[in-house]
mmCIF file with all atom_site columns, C-alpha atoms (C1' of nucleotides) in Angstrom:
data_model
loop_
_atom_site.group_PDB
_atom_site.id
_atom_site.type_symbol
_atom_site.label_atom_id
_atom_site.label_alt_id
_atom_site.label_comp_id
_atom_site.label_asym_id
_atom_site.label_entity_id
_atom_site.label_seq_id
_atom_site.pdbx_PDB_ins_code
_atom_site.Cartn_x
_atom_site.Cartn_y
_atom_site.Cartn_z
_atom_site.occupancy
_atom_site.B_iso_or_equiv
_atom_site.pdbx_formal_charge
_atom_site.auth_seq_id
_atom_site.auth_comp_id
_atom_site.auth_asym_id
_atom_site.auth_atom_id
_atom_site.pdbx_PDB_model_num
ATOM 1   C CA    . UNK A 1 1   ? -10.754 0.357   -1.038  1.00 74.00 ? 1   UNK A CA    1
ATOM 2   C CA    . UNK A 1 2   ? -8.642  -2.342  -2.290  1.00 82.00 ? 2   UNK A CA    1
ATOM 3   C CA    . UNK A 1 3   ? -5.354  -1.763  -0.646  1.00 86.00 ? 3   UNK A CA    1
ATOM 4   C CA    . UNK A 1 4   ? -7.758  -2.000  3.308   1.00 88.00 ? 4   UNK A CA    1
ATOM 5   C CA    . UNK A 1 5   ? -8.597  -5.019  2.295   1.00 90.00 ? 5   UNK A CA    1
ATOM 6   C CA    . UNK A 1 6   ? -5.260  -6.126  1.413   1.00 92.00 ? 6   UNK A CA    1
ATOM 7   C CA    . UNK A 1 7   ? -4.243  -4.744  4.914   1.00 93.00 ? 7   UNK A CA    1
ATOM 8   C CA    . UNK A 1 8   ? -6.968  -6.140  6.530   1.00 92.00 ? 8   UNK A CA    1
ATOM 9   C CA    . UNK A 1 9   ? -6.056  -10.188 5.350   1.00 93.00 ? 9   UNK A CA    1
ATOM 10  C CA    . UNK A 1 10  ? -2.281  -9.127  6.485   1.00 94.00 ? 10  UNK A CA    1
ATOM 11  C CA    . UNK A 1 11  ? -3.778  -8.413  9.410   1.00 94.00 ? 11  UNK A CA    1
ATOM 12  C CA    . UNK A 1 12  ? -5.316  -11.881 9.764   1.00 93.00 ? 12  UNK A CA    1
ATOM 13  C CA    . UNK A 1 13  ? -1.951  -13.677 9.180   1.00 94.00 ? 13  UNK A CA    1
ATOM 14  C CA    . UNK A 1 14  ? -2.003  -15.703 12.381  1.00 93.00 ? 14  UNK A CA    1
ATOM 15  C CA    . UNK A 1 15  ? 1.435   -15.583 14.310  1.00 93.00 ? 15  UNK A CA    1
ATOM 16  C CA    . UNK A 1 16  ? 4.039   -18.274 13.397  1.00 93.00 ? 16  UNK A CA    1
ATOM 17  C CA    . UNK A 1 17  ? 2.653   -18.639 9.920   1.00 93.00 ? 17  UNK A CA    1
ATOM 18  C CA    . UNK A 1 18  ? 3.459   -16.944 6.668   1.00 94.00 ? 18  UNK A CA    1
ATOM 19  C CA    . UNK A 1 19  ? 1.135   -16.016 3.252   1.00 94.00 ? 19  UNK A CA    1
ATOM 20  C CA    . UNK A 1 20  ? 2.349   -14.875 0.036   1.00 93.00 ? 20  UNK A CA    1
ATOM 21  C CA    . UNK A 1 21  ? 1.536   -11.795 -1.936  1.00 94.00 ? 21  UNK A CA    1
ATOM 22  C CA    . UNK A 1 22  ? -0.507  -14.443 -4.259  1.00 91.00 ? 22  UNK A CA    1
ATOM 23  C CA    . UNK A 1 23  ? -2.382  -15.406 -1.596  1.00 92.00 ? 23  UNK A CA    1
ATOM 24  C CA    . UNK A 1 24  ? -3.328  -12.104 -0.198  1.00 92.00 ? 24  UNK A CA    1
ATOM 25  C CA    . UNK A 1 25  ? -4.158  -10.835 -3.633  1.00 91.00 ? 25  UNK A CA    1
ATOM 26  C CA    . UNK A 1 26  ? -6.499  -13.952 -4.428  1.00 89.00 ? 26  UNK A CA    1
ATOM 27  C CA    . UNK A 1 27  ? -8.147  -13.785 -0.861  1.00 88.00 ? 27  UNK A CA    1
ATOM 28  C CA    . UNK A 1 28  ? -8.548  -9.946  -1.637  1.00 89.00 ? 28  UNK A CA    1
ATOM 29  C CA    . UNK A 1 29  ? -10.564 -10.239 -4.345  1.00 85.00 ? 29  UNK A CA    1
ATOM 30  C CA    . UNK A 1 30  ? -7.119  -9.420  -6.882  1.00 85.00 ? 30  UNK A CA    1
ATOM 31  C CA    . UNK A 1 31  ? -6.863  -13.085 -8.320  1.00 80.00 ? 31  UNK A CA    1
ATOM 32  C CA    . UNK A 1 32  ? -3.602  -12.167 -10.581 1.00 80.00 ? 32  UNK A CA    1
ATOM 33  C CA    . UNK A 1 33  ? -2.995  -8.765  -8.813  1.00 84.00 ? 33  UNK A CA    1
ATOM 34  C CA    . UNK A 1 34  ? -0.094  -9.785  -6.438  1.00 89.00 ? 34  UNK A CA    1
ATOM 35  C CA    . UNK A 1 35  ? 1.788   -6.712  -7.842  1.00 91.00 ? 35  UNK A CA    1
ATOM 36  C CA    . UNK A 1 36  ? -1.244  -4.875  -6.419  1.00 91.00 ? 36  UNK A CA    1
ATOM 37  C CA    . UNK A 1 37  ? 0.021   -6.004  -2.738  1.00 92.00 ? 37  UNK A CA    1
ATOM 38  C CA    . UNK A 1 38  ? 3.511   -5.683  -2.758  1.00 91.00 ? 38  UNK A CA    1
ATOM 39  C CA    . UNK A 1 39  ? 2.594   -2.046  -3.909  1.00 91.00 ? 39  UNK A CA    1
ATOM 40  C CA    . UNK A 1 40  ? 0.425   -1.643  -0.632  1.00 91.00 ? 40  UNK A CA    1
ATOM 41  C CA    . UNK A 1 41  ? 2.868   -3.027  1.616   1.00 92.00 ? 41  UNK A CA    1
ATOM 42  C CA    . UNK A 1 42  ? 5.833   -0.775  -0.197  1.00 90.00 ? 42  UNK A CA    1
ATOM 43  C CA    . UNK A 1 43  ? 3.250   2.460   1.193   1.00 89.00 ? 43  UNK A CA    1
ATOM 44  C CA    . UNK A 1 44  ? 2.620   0.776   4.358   1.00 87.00 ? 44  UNK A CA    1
ATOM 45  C CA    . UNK A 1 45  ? 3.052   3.129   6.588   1.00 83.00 ? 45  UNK A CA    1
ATOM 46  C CA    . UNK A 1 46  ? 4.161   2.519   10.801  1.00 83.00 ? 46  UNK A CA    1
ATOM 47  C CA    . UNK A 1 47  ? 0.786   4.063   11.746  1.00 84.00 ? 47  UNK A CA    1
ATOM 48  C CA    . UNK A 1 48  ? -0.594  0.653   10.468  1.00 86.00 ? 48  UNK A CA    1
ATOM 49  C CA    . UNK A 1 49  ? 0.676   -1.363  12.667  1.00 90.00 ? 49  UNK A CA    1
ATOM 50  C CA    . UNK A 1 50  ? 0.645   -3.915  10.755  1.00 93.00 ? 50  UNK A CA    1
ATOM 51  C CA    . UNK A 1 51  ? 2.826   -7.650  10.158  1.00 95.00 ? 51  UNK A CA    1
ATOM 52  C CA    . UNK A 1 52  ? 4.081   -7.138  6.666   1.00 94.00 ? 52  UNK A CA    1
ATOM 53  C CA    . UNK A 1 53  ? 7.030   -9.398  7.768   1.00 94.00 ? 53  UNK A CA    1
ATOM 54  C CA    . UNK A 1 54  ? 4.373   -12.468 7.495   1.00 95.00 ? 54  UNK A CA    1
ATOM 55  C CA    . UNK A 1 55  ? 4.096   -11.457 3.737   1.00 95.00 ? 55  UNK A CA    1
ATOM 56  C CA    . UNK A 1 56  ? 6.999   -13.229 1.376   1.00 94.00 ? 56  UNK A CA    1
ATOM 57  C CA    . UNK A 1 57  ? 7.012   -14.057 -2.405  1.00 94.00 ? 57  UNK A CA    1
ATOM 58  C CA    . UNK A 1 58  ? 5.717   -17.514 -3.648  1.00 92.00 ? 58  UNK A CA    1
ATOM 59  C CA    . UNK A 1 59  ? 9.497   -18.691 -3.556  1.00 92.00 ? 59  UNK A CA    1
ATOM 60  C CA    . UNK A 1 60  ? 8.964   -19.033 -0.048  1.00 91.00 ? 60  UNK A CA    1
ATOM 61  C CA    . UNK A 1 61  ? 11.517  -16.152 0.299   1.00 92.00 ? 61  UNK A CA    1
ATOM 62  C CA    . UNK A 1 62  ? 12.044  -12.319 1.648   1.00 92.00 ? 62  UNK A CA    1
ATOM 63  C CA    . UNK A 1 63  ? 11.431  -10.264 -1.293  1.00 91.00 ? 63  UNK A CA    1
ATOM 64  C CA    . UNK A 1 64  ? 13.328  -7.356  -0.305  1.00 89.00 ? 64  UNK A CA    1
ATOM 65  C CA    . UNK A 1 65  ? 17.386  -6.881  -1.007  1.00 85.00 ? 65  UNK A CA    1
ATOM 66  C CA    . UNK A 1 66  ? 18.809  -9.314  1.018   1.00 82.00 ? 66  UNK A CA    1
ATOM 67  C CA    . UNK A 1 67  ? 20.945  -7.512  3.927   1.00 83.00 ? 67  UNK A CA    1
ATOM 68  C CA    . UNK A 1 68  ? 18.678  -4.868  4.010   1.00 86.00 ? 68  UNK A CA    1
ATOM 69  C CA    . UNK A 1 69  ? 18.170  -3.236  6.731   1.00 87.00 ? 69  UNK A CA    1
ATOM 70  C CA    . UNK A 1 70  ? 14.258  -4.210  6.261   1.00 88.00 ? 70  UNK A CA    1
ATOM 71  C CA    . UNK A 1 71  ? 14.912  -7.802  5.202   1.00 90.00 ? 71  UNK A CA    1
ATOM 72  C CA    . UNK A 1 72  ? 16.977  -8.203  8.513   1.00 90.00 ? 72  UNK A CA    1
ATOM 73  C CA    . UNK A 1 73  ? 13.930  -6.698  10.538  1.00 91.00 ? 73  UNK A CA    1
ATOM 74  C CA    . UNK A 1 74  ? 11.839  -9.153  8.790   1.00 92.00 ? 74  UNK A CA    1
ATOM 75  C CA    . UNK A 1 75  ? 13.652  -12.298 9.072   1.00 92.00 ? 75  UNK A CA    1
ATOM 76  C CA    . UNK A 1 76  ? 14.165  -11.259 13.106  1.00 93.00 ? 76  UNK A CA    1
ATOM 77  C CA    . UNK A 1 77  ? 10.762  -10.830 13.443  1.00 94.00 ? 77  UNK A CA    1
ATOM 78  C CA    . UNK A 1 78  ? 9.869   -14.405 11.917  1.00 94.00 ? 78  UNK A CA    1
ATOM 79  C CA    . UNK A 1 79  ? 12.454  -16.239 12.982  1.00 94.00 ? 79  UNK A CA    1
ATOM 80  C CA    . UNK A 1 80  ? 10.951  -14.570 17.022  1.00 95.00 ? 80  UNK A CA    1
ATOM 81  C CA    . UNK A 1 81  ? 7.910   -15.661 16.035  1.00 95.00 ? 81  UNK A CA    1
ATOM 82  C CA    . UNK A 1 82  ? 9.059   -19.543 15.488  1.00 95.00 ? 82  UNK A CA    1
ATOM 83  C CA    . UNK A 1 83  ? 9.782   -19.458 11.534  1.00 95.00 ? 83  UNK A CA    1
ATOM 84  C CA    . UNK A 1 84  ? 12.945  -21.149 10.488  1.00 93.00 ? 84  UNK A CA    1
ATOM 85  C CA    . UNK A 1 85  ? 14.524  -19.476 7.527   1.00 92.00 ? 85  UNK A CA    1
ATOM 86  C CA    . UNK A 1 86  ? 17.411  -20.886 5.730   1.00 88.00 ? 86  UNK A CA    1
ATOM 87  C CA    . UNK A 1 87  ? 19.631  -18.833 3.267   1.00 84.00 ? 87  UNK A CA    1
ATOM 88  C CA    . UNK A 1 88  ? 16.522  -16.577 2.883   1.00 86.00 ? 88  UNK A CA    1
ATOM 89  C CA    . UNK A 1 89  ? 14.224  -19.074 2.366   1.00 90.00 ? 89  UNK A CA    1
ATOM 90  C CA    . UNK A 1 90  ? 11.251  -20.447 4.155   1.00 93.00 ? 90  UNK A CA    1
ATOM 91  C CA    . UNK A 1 91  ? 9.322   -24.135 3.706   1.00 90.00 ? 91  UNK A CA    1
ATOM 92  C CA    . UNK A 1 92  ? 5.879   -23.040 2.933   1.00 90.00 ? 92  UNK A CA    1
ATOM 93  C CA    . UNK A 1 93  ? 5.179   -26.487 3.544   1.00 86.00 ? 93  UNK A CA    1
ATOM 94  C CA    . UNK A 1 94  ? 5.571   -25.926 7.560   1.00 88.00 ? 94  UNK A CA    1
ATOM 95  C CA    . UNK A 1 95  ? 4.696   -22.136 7.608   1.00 92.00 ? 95  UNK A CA    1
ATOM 96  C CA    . UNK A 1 96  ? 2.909   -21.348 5.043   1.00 90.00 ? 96  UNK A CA    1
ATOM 97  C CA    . UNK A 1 97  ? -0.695  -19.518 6.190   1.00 89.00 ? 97  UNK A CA    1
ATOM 98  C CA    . UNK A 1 98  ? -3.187  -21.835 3.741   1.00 77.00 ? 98  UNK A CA    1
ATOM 99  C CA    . UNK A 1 99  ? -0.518  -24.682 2.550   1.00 64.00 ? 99  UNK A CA    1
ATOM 100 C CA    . UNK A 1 100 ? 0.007   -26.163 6.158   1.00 55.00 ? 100 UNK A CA    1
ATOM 101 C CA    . UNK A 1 101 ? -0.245  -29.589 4.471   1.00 56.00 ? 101 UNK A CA    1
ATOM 102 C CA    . UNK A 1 102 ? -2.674  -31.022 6.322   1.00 59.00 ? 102 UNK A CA    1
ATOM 103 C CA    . UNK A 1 103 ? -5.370  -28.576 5.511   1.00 58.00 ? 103 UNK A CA    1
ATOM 104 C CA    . UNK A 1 104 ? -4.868  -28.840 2.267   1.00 58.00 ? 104 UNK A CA    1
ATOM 105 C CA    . UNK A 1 105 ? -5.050  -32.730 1.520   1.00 57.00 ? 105 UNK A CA    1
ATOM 106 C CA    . UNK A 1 106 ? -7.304  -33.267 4.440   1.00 58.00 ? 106 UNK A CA    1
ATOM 107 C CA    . UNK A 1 107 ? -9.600  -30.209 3.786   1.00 57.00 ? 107 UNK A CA    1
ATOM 108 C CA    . UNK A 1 108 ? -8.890  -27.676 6.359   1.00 57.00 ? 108 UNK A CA    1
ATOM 109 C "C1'" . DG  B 2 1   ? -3.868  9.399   -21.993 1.00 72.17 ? 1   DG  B "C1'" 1
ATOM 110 C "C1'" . DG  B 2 2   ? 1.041   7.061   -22.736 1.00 72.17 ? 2   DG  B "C1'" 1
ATOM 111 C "C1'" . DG  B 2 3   ? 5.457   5.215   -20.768 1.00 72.17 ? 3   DG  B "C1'" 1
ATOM 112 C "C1'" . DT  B 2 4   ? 8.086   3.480   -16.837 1.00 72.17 ? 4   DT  B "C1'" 1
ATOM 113 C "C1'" . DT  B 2 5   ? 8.659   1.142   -12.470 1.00 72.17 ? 5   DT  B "C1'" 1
ATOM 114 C "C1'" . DG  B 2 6   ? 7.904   -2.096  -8.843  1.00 72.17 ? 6   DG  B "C1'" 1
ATOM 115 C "C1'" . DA  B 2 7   ? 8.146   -5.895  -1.556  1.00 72.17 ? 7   DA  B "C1'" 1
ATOM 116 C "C1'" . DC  B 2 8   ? 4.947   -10.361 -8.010  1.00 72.17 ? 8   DC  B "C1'" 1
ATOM 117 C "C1'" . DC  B 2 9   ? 3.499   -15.063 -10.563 1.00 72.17 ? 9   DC  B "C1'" 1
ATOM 118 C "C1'" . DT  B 2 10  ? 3.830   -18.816 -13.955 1.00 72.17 ? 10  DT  B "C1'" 1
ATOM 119 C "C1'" . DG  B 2 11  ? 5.751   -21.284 -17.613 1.00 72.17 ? 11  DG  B "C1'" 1
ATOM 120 C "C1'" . DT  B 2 12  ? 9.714   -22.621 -20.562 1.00 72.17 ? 12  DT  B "C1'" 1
ATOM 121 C "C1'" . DG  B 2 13  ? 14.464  -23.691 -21.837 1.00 72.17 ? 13  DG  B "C1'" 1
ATOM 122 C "C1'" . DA  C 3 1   ? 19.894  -22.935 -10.204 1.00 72.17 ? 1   DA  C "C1'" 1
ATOM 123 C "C1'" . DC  C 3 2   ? 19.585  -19.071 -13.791 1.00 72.17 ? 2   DC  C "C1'" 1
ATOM 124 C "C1'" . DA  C 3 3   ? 17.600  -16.181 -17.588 1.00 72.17 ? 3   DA  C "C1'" 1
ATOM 125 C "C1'" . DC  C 3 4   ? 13.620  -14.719 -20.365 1.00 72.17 ? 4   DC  C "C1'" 1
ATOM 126 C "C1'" . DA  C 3 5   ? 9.044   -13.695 -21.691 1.00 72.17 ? 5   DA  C "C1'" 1
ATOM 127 C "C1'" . DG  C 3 6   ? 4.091   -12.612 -20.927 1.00 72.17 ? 6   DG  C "C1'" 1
ATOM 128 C "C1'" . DG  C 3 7   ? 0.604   -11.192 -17.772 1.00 72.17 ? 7   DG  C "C1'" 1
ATOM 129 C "C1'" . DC  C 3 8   ? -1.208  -8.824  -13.819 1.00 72.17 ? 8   DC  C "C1'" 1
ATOM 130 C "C1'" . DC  C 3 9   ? -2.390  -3.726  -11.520 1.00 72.17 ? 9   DC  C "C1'" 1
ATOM 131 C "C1'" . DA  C 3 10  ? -1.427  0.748   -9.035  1.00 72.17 ? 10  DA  C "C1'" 1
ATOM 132 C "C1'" . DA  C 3 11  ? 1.393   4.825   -8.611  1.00 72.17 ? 11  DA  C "C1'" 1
ATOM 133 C "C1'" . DC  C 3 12  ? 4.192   8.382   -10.704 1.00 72.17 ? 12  DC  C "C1'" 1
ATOM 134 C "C1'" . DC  C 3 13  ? 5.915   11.687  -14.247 1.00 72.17 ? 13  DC  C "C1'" 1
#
DNA sequence: GGGTTGACCTGTG
DNA sequence: ACACAGGCCAACC
């Protein structure tokens, strides 16, 4: 099933570090599908366990209504786990999961 | 099966 | 930075 999968690669986001819902969706096999995983996350039920809060849009930024009471769980949670967030926003340069610049120019 | 909606992405102006 | 358009795909009515 796709959305284990998708669940499974959230899974994998290491601690510290972020990924995108592009990201997930190409490593899941869904190259254009990122739609696909913010539906599976929106589902994502407590039972899973899982850290969706690791999972932000390609703007580097919490995709859910700022103020929320979910978007302030989230940016708690990442900002515990050693993720600076400014104004909602996060350098995917430092944290992202696959960008961490030095894997990508030096071939991580 | 058709139409709408949504934790999205990319390009253009 | 903002608005718009086109393209994804799954879930729901």
């Amino acid at each position: 099933m796709t959305k284990a999968r998708i669940y499974a690669l959230v899974a994998q986001i290491p601690k510290g570090k972020v990924a995108t819902y592009g990201w997930i969706a190409e490593r899941a096999g869904l190259v254009r599908g990122a739609r696909q995983v913010g539906h599976a996350l929106s589902v994502l039920q407590p039972k899973h366990d899982l850290p969706w809060h690791r999972v932000i849009n390609a703007q580097g930024r919490v995709s859910l209504p700022a103020g929320s009471a979910a978007a302030k769980r989230q940016i708690r949670r990442l900002r515990r786990e050693g993720v600076a967030i400014k104004n909602n926003r996060i350098d995917l340069k430092r944290f992202g999961w696959r960008l961490s610049l030095d894997e990508f120019l030096w071939g991580g």
